[in-house]
Short mmCIF file of C-alpha atoms in Angstrom, two decimals:
data_model
loop_
_atom_site.label_atom_id
_atom_site.label_comp_id
_atom_site.label_asym_id
_atom_site.label_seq_id
_atom_site.Cartn_x
_atom_site.Cartn_y
_atom_site.Cartn_z
CA SER Z 1 96.17 96.11 107.65
CA LEU Z 2 98.80 98.47 106.31
CA GLU Z 3 100.11 97.62 102.83
CA LEU Z 4 103.13 99.71 101.95
CA MET Z 5 104.52 97.79 99.05
CA THR Z 6 104.90 99.84 95.91
CA SER Z 7 106.62 99.48 92.53
CA ASP Z 8 108.42 102.18 90.67
CA VAL Z 9 107.11 102.79 87.13
CA GLN Z 10 110.13 103.14 85.00
CA PRO Z 11 109.97 103.74 81.12
CA ALA Z 12 112.69 101.97 79.18
CA ALA Z 13 114.44 105.16 78.04
CA GLY Z 14 115.96 107.39 80.60
CA GLY Z 15 114.75 105.68 83.73
CA TRP Z 16 112.59 107.15 86.33
CA ARG Z 17 114.52 110.51 86.48
CA ALA Z 18 113.29 111.20 82.94
CA VAL Z 19 109.67 111.10 84.13
CA PRO Z 20 108.46 114.65 85.03
CA GLU Z 21 106.57 115.17 88.17
CA THR Z 22 102.85 115.48 87.55
CA GLY Z 23 100.09 117.18 89.47
CA THR Z 24 99.83 120.58 90.97
CA VAL Z 25 100.56 122.00 94.51
CA LEU Z 26 96.82 122.82 94.78
CA GLY Z 27 95.93 119.19 93.97
CA ILE Z 28 98.34 117.86 96.51
CA ARG Z 29 97.00 120.15 99.20
CA PHE Z 30 93.40 119.12 98.32
CA VAL Z 31 94.33 115.40 98.84
CA ALA Z 32 95.99 116.40 102.14
CA TRP Z 33 92.83 118.22 103.28
CA LEU Z 34 90.65 115.40 102.21
CA LEU Z 35 92.75 112.97 104.26
CA ARG Z 36 92.62 115.12 107.37
CA ALA Z 37 88.92 115.93 107.00
CA PHE Z 38 87.50 112.52 106.00
CA GLY Z 39 90.21 109.91 106.66
CA ARG Z 40 92.09 107.29 104.73
CA ARG Z 41 89.15 105.35 103.33
CA VAL Z 42 87.56 108.36 101.62
CA VAL Z 43 90.94 109.39 100.20
CA GLY Z 44 91.50 105.84 98.92
CA ALA Z 45 88.20 105.96 96.97
CA PHE Z 46 89.05 109.33 95.54
CA LEU Z 47 92.48 108.06 94.51
CA TYR Z 48 90.89 105.25 92.54
CA VAL Z 49 88.94 107.80 90.47
CA LEU Z 50 92.25 109.84 89.99
CA CYS Z 51 94.18 106.69 88.99
CA VAL Z 52 91.49 105.80 86.32
CA TYR Z 53 92.00 109.27 84.89
CA TYR Z 54 95.78 108.94 85.06
CA ALA Z 55 95.78 105.48 83.45
CA LEU Z 56 93.68 106.73 80.60
CA LEU Z 57 95.66 109.92 79.81
CA HIS Z 58 99.24 108.94 80.70
CA GLY Z 59 100.29 106.35 78.24
CA THR Z 60 103.89 106.17 79.43
CA ALA Z 61 102.89 105.12 82.96
CA ARG Z 62 100.19 102.78 81.61
CA ARG Z 63 102.60 100.98 79.32
CA ALA Z 64 105.30 100.78 81.99
CA SER Z 65 102.87 99.37 84.51
CA ARG Z 66 101.64 96.67 82.05
CA GLU Z 67 105.25 95.78 81.23
CA TYR Z 68 106.05 95.44 84.97
CA LEU Z 69 102.92 93.38 85.73
CA GLU Z 70 103.55 91.00 82.74
CA LEU Z 71 107.15 90.53 83.85
CA ALA Z 72 105.85 89.64 87.30
CA GLY Z 73 103.49 87.09 85.82
CA ARG Z 74 100.42 89.17 86.80
CA SER Z 75 97.33 90.12 84.91
CA ALA Z 76 97.90 93.34 83.06
CA LYS Z 77 94.43 94.57 82.03
CA PHE Z 78 93.31 98.14 82.42
CA PHE Z 79 91.99 97.88 85.92
CA ASP Z 80 95.08 95.85 87.04
CA VAL Z 81 97.08 98.95 85.94
CA VAL Z 82 94.73 101.13 87.88
CA ARG Z 83 95.25 99.01 91.04
CA HIS Z 84 98.97 99.08 90.47
CA LEU Z 85 98.94 102.88 90.29
CA HIS Z 86 96.58 103.05 93.25
CA HIS Z 87 99.18 101.29 95.52
CA PHE Z 88 101.68 104.00 94.63
CA ALA Z 89 99.13 106.79 95.17
CA GLN Z 90 97.97 105.39 98.51
CA VAL Z 91 101.49 105.10 99.77
CA ALA Z 92 102.04 108.79 98.83
CA ALA Z 93 98.96 109.81 100.70
CA ASP Z 94 99.88 107.73 103.68
CA ARG Z 95 103.14 109.68 103.83
CA LEU Z 96 101.19 112.62 105.30
CA LEU Z 97 99.86 110.43 108.18
CA PHE Z 98 103.42 109.44 109.12
CA LEU Z 99 104.78 112.99 108.70
CA THR Z 100 102.14 114.47 110.98
CA GLY Z 101 102.35 111.62 113.49
CA ASP Z 102 98.67 110.83 113.01
CA TRP Z 103 98.92 107.15 112.03
CA ARG Z 104 96.46 105.77 114.60
CA SER Z 105 94.20 104.43 111.75
CA LEU Z 106 97.06 102.15 110.56
CA ARG Z 107 97.92 98.82 112.07
CA ILE Z 108 101.71 98.38 112.34
CA GLU Z 109 103.26 94.94 112.66
CA HIS Z 110 106.90 94.68 113.65
CA HIS Z 111 109.12 91.86 112.30
CA GLY Z 112 112.82 91.68 113.28
CA HIS Z 113 112.64 94.85 115.29
CA ASP Z 114 114.85 93.46 118.03
CA PHE Z 115 117.80 93.23 115.55
CA ILE Z 116 117.54 97.01 114.79
CA GLU Z 117 117.36 97.85 118.51
CA GLU Z 118 120.38 95.70 119.13
CA ALA Z 119 122.32 97.52 116.39
CA VAL Z 120 121.44 100.85 117.89
CA HIS Z 121 122.42 99.88 121.47
CA SER Z 122 125.62 98.48 120.29
CA GLY Z 123 126.79 102.15 119.61
CA LYS Z 124 128.48 101.05 116.31
CA GLY Z 125 125.75 102.12 113.96
CA ALA Z 126 124.63 100.07 110.98
CA LEU Z 127 123.84 100.16 107.31
CA LEU Z 128 120.29 98.85 106.50
CA LEU Z 129 119.81 97.48 102.98
CA GLY Z 130 116.33 97.10 101.68
CA ALA Z 131 114.38 96.24 98.50
CA HIS Z 132 112.64 99.10 96.69
CA VAL Z 133 109.35 98.61 98.48
CA GLY Z 134 107.70 100.38 101.41
CA SER Z 135 107.79 103.85 102.85
CA PHE Z 136 110.71 105.83 104.17
CA ASP Z 137 108.23 107.92 106.17
CA ALA Z 138 106.82 104.88 107.92
CA MET Z 139 110.34 103.84 108.86
CA ARG Z 140 111.14 107.38 110.11
CA ALA Z 141 108.02 107.62 112.12
CA LEU Z 142 108.59 104.34 113.82
CA ALA Z 143 112.29 105.17 114.34
CA GLU Z 144 111.29 108.41 116.09
CA ASN Z 145 108.67 106.59 118.19
CA HIS Z 146 111.40 104.13 119.39
CA ASP Z 147 114.13 106.89 119.68
CA VAL Z 148 116.24 105.23 116.90
CA PRO Z 149 118.52 107.73 115.05
CA MET Z 150 117.73 107.11 111.41
CA ASN Z 151 119.24 108.49 108.14
CA VAL Z 152 117.78 107.79 104.69
CA VAL Z 153 119.88 107.63 101.54
CA ALA Z 154 117.62 108.68 98.62
CA ASP Z 155 117.14 110.70 95.50
CA PHE Z 156 113.92 112.72 95.68
CA SER Z 157 114.84 115.02 92.85
CA ASN Z 158 111.80 113.96 90.69
CA ALA Z 159 109.43 114.45 93.58
CA ALA Z 160 110.41 117.95 94.66
CA ARG Z 161 106.91 119.34 94.47
CA ILE Z 162 105.21 116.81 96.67
CA ASN Z 163 108.09 116.76 99.19
CA ARG Z 164 108.00 120.61 99.38
CA VAL Z 165 104.25 120.59 100.10
CA PHE Z 166 104.58 117.73 102.66
CA GLY Z 167 107.38 119.69 104.31
CA GLN Z 168 105.14 122.71 104.66
CA LEU Z 169 102.25 120.67 106.02
CA ALA Z 170 104.51 118.75 108.50
CA PRO Z 171 107.33 121.18 109.43
CA ALA Z 172 108.13 119.17 112.58
CA SER Z 173 109.21 116.17 110.53
CA LYS Z 174 112.79 115.12 111.29
CA LEU Z 175 113.46 113.02 108.20
CA ARG Z 176 117.25 113.10 107.70
CA VAL Z 177 118.09 112.59 104.10
CA ILE Z 178 121.54 111.89 102.66
CA SER Z 179 121.05 112.99 99.15
CA LEU Z 180 121.85 111.02 96.02
CA SER Z 181 120.54 113.64 93.59
CA ASN Z 182 122.64 114.76 90.63
CA ASP Z 183 123.42 118.25 92.01
CA THR Z 184 126.82 119.71 92.76
CA GLU Z 185 126.36 119.43 96.57
CA SER Z 186 125.83 115.69 96.60
CA SER Z 187 128.69 114.02 94.75
CA PRO Z 188 129.36 110.29 95.29
CA VAL Z 189 132.31 111.11 97.52
CA THR Z 190 130.20 113.55 99.68
CA THR Z 191 127.44 110.90 99.97
CA ILE Z 192 129.85 108.19 101.03
CA LEU Z 193 131.50 110.46 103.65
CA ALA Z 194 128.07 111.48 105.03
CA ILE Z 195 127.11 107.76 105.36
CA LYS Z 196 130.42 106.91 107.06
CA ALA Z 197 129.98 109.83 109.50
CA ALA Z 198 126.46 108.81 110.44
CA ILE Z 199 127.53 105.21 111.14
CA ALA Z 200 130.49 106.45 113.13
CA ARG Z 201 128.03 108.52 115.30
CA GLY Z 202 126.23 105.15 116.11
CA GLU Z 203 123.18 105.98 113.82
CA LEU Z 204 121.37 103.80 111.28
CA VAL Z 205 121.60 104.51 107.58
CA ALA Z 206 118.93 103.07 105.27
CA ILE Z 207 119.52 102.61 101.61
CA LEU Z 208 117.54 100.76 98.89
#
């Protein structure tokens, strides 16, 4: 069963944008190779080892995870933190399966899909509002599979490295992003106009 629920780890000061992207391009490519060569189960085991290392050496993430788990009324011991980080890491790895279209090893269950198809066939477009859980790439892959025009409103500025590598590994991906990053090309007015234009074209726009 596919579990795509994740939780952002946010330190108190500066928010998630203040957290620098970790890891190397070589490391990301290694995990991608491991996934393609040995499958999701082997990668999941490797990621547990990686998350133990990360939880030991990255105090900011460890403390933020414990704070989140405690606020959620969950156990916040060391291996609870590791499992928390592993959910996030597994979703990041699963992105490659969706980007390459090779998600046969995942079981997908649809809930409320008829409402989305109805919105598309109405020709009016729609704005989809969601909680900060799940995977944009899963949504994109399923949208392409059902020929649903989908746009994602997101800020990927603190994940530029992994997105660049995934873009190289899956150049055929058609993820359409309406940017929320703090650069000069994506002001709030520009973003709002892009959302309005997409809906006017009868497309779906997803935002968390």
